[in-house]
Short mmCIF file of C-alpha atoms in Angstrom, two decimals:
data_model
loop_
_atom_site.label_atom_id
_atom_site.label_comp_id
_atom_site.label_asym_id
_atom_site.label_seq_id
_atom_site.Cartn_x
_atom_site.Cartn_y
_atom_site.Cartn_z
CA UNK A 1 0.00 0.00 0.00
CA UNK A 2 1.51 3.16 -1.28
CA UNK A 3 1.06 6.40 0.93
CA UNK A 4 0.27 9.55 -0.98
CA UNK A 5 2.02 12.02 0.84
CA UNK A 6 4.19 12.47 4.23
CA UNK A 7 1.51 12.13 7.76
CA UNK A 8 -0.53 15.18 8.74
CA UNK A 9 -2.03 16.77 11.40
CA UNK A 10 -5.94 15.92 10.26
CA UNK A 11 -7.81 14.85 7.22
CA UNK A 12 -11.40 16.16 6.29
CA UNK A 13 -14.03 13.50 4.95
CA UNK A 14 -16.79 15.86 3.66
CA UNK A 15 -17.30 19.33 2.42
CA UNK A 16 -20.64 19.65 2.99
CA UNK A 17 -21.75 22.51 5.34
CA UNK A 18 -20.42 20.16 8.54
CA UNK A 19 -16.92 19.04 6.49
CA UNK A 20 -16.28 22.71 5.34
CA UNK A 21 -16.42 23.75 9.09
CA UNK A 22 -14.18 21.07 10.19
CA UNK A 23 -11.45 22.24 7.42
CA UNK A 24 -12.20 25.79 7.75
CA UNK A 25 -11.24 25.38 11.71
CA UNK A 26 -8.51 22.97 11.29
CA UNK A 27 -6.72 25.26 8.85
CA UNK A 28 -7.64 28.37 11.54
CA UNK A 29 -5.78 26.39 13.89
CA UNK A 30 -2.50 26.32 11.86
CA UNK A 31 -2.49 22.19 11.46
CA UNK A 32 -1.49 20.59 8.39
CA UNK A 33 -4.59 19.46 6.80
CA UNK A 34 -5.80 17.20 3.86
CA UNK A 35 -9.56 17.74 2.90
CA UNK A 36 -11.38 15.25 0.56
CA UNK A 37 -14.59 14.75 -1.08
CA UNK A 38 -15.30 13.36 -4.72
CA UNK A 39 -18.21 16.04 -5.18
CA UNK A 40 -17.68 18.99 -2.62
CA UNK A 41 -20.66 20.84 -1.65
CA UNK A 42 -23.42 18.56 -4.02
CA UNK A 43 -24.75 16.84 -1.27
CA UNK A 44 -27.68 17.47 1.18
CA UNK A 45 -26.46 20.90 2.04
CA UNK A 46 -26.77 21.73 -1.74
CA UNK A 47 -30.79 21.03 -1.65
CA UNK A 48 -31.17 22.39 2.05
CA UNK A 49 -33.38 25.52 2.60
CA UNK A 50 -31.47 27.09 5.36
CA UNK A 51 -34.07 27.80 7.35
CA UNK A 52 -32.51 28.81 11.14
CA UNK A 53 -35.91 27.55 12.90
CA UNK A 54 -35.49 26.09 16.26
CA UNK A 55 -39.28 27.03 17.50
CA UNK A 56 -41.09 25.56 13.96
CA UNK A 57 -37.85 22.63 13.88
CA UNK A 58 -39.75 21.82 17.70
CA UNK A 59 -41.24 18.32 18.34
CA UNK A 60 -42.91 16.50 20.50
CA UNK A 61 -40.68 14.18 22.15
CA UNK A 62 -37.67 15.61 21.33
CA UNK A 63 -36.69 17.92 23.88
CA UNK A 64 -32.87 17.37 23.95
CA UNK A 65 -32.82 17.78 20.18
CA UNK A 66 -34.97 21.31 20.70
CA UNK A 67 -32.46 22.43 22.95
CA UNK A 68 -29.53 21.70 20.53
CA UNK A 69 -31.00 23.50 17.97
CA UNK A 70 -31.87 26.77 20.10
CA UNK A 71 -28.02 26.85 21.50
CA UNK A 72 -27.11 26.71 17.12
CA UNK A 73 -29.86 29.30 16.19
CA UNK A 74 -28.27 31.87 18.65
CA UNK A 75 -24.56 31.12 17.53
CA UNK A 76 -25.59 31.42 13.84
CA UNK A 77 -24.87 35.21 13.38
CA UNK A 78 -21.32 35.09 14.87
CA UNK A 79 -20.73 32.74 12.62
CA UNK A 80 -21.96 34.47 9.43
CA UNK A 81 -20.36 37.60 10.36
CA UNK A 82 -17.02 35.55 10.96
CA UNK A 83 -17.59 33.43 7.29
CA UNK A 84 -18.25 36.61 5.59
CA UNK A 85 -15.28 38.64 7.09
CA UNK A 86 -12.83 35.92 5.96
CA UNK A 87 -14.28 35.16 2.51
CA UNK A 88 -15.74 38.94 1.76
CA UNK A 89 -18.56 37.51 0.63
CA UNK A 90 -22.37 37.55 1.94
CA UNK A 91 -24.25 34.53 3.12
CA UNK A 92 -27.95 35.96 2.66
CA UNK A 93 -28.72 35.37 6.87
CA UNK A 94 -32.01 37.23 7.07
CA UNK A 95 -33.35 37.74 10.41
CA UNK A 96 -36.89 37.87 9.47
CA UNK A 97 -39.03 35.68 11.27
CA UNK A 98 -40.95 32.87 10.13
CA UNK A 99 -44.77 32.38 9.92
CA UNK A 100 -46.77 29.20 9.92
CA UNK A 101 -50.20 28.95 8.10
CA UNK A 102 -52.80 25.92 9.00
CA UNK A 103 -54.98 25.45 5.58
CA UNK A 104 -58.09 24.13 7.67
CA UNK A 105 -58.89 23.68 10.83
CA UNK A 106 -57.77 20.08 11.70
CA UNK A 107 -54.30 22.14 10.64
CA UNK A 108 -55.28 24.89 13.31
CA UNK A 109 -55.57 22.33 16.01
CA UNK A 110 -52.25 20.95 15.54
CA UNK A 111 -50.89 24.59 15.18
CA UNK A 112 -52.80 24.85 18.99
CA UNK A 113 -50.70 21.59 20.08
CA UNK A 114 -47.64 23.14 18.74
CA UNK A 115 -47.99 26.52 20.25
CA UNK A 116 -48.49 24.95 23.54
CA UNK A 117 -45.48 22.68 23.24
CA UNK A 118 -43.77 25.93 22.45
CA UNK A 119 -44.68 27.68 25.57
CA UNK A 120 -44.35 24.14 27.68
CA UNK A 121 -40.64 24.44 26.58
CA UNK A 122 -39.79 27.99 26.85
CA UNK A 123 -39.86 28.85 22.79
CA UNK A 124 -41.03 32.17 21.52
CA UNK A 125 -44.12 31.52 19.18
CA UNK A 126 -48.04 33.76 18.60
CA UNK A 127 -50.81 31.89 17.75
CA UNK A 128 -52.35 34.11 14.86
CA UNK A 129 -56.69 34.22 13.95
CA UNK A 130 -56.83 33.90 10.25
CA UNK A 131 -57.58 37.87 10.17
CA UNK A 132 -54.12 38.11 11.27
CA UNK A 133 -51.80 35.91 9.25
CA UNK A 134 -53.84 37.77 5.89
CA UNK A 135 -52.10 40.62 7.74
CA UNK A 136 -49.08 39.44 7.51
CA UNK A 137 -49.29 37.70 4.31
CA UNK A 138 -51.52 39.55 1.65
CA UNK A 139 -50.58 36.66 -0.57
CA UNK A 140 -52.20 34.09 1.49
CA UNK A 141 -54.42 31.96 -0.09
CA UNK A 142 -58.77 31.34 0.47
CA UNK A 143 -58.03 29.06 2.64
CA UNK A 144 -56.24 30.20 6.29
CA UNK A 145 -58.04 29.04 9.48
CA UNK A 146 -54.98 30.61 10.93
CA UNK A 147 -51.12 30.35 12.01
CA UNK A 148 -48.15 31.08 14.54
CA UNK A 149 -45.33 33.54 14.15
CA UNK A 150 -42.05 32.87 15.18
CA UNK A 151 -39.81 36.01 15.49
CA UNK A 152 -36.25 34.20 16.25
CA UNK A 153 -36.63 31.17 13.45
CA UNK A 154 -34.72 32.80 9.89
CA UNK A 155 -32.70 31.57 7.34
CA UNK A 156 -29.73 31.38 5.55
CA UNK A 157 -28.20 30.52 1.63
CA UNK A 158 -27.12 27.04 2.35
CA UNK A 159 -24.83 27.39 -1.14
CA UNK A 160 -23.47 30.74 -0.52
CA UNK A 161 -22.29 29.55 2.97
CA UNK A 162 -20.57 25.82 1.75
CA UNK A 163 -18.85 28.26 -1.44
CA UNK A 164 -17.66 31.07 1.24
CA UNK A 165 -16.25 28.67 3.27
CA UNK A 166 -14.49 27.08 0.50
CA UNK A 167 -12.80 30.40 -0.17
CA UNK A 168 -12.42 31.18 3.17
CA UNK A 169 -10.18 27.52 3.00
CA UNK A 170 -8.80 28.61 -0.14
CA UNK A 171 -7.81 31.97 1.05
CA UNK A 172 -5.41 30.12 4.11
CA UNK A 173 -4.08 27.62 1.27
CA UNK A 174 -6.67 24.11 1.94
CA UNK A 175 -8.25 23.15 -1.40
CA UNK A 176 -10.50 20.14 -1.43
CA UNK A 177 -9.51 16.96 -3.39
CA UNK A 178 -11.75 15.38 -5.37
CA UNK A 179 -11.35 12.17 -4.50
CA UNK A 180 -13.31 9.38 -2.56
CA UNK A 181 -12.14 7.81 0.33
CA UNK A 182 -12.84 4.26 0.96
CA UNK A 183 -12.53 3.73 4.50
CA UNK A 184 -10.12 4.28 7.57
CA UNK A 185 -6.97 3.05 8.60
CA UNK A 186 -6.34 1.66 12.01
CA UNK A 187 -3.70 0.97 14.72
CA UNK A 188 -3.85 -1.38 17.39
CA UNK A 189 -2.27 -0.84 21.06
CA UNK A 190 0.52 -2.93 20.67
CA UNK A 191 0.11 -3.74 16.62
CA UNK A 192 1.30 -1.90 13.62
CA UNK A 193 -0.73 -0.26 11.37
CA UNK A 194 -3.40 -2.08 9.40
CA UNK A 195 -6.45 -1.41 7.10
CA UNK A 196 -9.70 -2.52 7.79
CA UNK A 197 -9.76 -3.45 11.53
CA UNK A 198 -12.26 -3.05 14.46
CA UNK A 199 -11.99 0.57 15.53
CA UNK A 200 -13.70 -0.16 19.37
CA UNK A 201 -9.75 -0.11 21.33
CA UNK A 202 -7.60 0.91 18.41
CA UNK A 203 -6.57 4.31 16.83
CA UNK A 204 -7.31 5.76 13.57
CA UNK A 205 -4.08 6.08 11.70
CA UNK A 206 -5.25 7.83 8.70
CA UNK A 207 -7.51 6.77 5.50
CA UNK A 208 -7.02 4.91 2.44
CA UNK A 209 -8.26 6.45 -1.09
CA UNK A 210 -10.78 4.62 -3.42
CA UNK A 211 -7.59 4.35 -5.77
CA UNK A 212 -5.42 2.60 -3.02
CA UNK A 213 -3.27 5.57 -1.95
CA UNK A 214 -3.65 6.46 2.16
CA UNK A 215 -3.35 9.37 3.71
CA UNK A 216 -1.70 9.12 7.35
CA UNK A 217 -2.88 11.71 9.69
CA UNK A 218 -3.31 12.25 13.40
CA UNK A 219 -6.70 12.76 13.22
CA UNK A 220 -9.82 12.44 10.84
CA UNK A 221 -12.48 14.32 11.01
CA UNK A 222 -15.79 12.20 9.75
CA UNK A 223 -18.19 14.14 8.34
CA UNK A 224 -19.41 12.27 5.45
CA UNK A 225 -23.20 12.68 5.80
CA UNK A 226 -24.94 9.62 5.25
CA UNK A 227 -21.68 7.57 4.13
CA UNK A 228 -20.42 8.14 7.23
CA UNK A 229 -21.61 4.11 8.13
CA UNK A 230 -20.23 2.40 5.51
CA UNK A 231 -16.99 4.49 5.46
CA UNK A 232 -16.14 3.60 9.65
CA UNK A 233 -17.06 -0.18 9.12
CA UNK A 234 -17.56 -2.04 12.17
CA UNK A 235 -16.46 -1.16 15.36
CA UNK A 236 -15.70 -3.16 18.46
CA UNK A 237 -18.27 -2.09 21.21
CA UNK A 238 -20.14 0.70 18.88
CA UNK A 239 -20.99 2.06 15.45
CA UNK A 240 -22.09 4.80 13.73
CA UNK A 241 -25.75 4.31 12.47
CA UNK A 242 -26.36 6.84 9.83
CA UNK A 243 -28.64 5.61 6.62
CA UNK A 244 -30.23 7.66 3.82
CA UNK A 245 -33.36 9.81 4.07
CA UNK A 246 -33.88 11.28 0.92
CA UNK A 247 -35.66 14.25 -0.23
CA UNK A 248 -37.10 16.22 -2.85
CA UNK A 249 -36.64 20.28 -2.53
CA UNK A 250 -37.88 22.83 -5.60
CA UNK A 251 -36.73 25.76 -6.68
CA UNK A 252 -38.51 29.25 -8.38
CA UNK A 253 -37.54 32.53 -9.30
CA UNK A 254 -39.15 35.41 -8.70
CA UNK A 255 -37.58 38.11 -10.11
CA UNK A 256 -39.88 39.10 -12.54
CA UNK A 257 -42.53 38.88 -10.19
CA UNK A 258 -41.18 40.76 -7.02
CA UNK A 259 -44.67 40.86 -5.14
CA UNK A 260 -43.89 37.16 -4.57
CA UNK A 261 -40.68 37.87 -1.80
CA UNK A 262 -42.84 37.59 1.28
CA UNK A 263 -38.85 38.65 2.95
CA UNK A 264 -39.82 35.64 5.64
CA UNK A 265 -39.89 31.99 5.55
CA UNK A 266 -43.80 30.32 5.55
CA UNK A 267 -43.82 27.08 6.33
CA UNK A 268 -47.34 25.88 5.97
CA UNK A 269 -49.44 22.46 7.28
CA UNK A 270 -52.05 21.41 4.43
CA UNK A 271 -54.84 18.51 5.55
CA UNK A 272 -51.60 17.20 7.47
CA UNK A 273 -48.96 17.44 5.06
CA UNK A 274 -46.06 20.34 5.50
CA UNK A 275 -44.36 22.92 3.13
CA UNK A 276 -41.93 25.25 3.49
CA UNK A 277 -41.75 28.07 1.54
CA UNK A 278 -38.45 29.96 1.84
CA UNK A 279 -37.21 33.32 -0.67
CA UNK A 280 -33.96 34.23 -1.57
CA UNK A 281 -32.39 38.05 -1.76
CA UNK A 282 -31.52 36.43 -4.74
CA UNK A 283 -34.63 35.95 -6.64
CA UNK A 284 -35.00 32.42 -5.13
CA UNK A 285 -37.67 30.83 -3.81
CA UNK A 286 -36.91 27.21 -2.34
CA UNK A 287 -40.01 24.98 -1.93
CA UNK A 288 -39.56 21.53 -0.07
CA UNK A 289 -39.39 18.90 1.45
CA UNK A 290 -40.21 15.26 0.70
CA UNK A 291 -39.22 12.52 3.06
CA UNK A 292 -38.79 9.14 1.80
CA UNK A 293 -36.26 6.20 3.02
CA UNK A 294 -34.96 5.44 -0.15
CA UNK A 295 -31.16 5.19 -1.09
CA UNK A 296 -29.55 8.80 -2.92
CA UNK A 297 -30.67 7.86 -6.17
CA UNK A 298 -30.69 11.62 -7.11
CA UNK A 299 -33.90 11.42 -8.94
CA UNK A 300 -36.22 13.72 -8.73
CA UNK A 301 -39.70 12.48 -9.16
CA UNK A 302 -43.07 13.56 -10.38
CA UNK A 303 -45.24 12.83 -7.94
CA UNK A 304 -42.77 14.85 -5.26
CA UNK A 305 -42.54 17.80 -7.30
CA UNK A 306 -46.57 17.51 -7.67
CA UNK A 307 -46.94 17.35 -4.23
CA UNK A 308 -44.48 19.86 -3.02
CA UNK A 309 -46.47 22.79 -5.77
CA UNK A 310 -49.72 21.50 -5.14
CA UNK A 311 -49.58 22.52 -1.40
CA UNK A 312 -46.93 25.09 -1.98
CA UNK A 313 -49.54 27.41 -3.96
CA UNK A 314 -52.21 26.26 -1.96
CA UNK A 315 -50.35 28.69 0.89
CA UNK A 316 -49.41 31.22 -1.53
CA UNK A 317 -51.14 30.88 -5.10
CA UNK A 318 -49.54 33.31 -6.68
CA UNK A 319 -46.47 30.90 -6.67
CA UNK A 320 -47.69 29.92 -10.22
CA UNK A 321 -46.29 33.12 -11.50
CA UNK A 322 -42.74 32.63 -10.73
CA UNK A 323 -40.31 30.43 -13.08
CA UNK A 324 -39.60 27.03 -12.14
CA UNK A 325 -36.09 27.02 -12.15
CA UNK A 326 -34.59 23.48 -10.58
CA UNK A 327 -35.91 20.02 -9.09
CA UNK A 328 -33.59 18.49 -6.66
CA UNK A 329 -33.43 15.38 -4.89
CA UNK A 330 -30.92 15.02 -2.31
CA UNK A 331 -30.24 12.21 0.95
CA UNK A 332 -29.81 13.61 4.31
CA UNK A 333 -27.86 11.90 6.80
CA UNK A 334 -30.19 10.31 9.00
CA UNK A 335 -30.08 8.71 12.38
CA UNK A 336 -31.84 6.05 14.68
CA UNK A 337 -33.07 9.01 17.38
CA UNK A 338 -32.46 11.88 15.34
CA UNK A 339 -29.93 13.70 17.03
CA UNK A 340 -26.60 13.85 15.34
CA UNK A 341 -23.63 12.06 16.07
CA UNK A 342 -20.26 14.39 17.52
CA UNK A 343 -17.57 13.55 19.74
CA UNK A 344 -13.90 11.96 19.34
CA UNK A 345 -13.25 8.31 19.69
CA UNK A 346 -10.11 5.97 18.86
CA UNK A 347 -8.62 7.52 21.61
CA UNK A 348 -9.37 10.77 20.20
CA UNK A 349 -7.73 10.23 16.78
CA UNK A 350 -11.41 9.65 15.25
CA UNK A 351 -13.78 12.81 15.67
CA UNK A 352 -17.21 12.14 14.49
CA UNK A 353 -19.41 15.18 13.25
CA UNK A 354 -22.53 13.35 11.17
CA UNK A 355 -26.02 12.38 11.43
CA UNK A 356 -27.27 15.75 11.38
CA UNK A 357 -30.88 14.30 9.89
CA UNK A 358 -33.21 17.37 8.29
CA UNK A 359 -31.40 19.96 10.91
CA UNK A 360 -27.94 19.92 9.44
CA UNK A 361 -28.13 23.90 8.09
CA UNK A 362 -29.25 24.49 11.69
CA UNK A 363 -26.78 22.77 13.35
CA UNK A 364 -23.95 23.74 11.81
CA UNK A 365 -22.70 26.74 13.90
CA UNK A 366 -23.43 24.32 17.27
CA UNK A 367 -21.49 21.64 15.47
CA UNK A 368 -18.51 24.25 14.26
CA UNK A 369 -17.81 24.88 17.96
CA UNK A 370 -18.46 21.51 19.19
CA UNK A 371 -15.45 20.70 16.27
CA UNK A 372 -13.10 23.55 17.43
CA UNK A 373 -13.18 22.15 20.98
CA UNK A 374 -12.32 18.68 20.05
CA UNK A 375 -9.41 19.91 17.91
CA UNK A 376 -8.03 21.65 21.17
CA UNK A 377 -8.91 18.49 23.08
CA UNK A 378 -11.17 20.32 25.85
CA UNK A 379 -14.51 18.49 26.69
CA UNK A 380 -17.51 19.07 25.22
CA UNK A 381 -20.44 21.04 27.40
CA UNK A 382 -23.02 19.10 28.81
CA UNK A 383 -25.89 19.78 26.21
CA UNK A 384 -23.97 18.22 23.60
CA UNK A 385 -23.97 14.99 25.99
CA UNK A 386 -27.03 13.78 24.14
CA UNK A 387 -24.90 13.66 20.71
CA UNK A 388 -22.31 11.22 21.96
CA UNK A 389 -21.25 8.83 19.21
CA UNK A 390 -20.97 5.40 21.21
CA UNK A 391 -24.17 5.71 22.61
CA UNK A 392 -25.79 2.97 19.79
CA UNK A 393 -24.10 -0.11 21.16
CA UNK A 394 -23.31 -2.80 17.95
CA UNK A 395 -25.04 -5.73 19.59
CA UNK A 396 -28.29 -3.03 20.18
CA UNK A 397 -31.44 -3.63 18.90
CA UNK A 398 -31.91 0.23 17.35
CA UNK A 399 -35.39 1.72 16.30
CA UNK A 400 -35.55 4.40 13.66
CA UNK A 401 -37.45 7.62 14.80
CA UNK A 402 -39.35 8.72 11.24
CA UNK A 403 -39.46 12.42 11.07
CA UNK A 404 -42.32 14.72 9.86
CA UNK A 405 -40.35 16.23 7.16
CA UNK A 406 -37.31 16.47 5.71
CA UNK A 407 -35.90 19.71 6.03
CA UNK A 408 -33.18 22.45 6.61
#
């Protein structure tokens, strides 16, 4: 087995949102880095909405989760402000609230459910008449039975942030290499180094390339998404459970029709079935999301794109007037409880940063300091307790929680 090039201090798997972090801090640390991915930045961050929406991202049953996401939501404009300085470019973060609009009134009584759970668990959230979400929302269709408002749930440009922080990289001399890696490479306690082996006791040495070259490093950084599984193998006494959830996002334009940019998300709940509507300084307006577990086949289908419009302009009909632009079908990196997966193992030669499910966007500035502490090898605080990698024992018997929705 050939090695590539002489060891370093860490090596990147990923550049989506979660692997650009991990290199953008690893490389802000002054460490010797080698960053790969064999399509950077085309995965589930490059269908995500953005949306920044811990009180609407809220359900029932998962509380630890909820408090995750509030902790990222408030770190998320440091961290744009921080991107943006070092790459001098913008990534769209629009602090502009978020309203929710129930089509009928089975919709309204779940909006009810959810406004309680809101102020059960401390989360910032009006319950709106229909009178008062037309208000808001001119454009709102015949049918509104009514809504909630969220002031602290916005958004961000999911692609302008992954492409800053590639220049950001760029800019400090870390380009990503398009190449795949096939797995890790391991070191026992008293062995030498070997490819392929349990992972529980031992130490990860490095990875090995899809074309047979390895990479030795000090530490990798996993942050493969969905891959993540298949790319750690099996470990001794634990594993890392991530599968494929895919989904189905659209995409309009309305430029020539600039009566459409509501400036805030709407998320919407139709007989039961959620939308998101989310617009774009841009001209954008991102429609989504599908949920299906179904490998990342990258095919868009009719009957999701019919679905996602038919409910979409339900909400806001004049939606048919803008230009349908793009129909994308991505996987998301799901887990068994739906909290992500973070924390170093091996000894603290393997740190894990996956699993991220439909809250990865969200996540990501929680995640980018939960990554900066590992590479300085302090502890992590207690609320990231719930995201500790080894908690899904091998020999465990795991149930998948099915989301709602998809989305980001």
């Amino acid at each position: 087995m050939e090695n590539s090039d002489q060891r370093v201090d860490v090596v990147v798997v990923g550049a989506g949102i979660v692997g650009s972090l991990a290199a953008w801090r690893s490389i802000q640390r002054g460490l010797s880095v080698r960053w790969f991915d064999p399509d950077p930045g085309n995965g589930a961050s490059y269908a995500a909405a953005g949306m920044l929406a811990p009180t609407f991202e809220a359900a029932f049953g998962e509380h630890e989760l909820m408090a995750l996401n509030v902790e990222s939501a408030r770190l998320w404009p440091s961290l744009a402000s921080e991107i943006e300085r070092e790459s001098g470019m913008s990534v769209d973060l629009r602090a502009e609230g978020s309203l929710s609009i129930a089509f009928d009134s089975g919709d309204f009584d779940e909006a009810k459910r959810l406004h309680q759970l809101h102020h059960e668990w401390g989360l910032d959230s009006e319950l709106l008449s229909s009178a008062e979400v037309r208000q808001r929302l001119p454009l709102a269709g015949t049918h509104v039975a009514g809504g909630l408002w969220a002031a602290h749930d916005h958004q961000v440009d999911p692609r302008r942030v992954i492409q800053a922080l590639r220049l950001a990289c760029e800019n400090r001399g870390l380009r990503v290499e398009r190449r795949r890696v096939a797995g890790l490479l391991t070191q026992g306690p008293r062995a030498g180094s070997a490819v392929g082996l349990a992972v529980g006791s031992q130490r990860v040495n490095g990875i090995r390339l899809t074309d047979g070259h390895t990479v030795l490093a000090d530490r990798v950084i996993l942050a493969a998404g969905w891959e993540s599984a298949s790319l750690v193998g099996e470990f001794t006494d634990t594993h890392i459970p991530t599968r494929s959830v895919k989904g189905e996002v659209l995409r309009l334009n309305h430029s020539a029709t600039p009566w459409l940019d509501t400036r805030f998300t709407v998320r919407g709940l139709v007989q039961g079935r959620p939308v998101y509507i989310v617009p774009r300084e841009n001209g954008e307006i991102v429609i989504g999301a599908t949920t299906n577990e179904l490998p990342d086949d990258r095919a868009a289908t009719a009957g999701g794109v019919f679905a996602l419009l038919r409910d979409a302009r339900a909400i806001i009909p004049g939606l048919d007037e803008a230009e349908f632009v793009e129909a994308t079908a991505r996987s998301r990196p799901g887990s068994p409880d739906n909290l992500p997966l973070i924390g170093s193992i091996a000894g603290g030669t393997l740190l894990v940063a996956t699993g991220h499910y439909r809250h990865g966007i969200l996540l990501a500035a929680v995640t980018s300091g939960l990554i900066e502490r590992m590479l300085g090898g302090r502890e992590l605080p207690d609320y990231a307790s719930a995201c500790i990698p080894t908690r899904f024992a091998k020999a465990q018997q795991i149930p998948t929680i099915h989301s709602r929705e998809v989305t980001e």
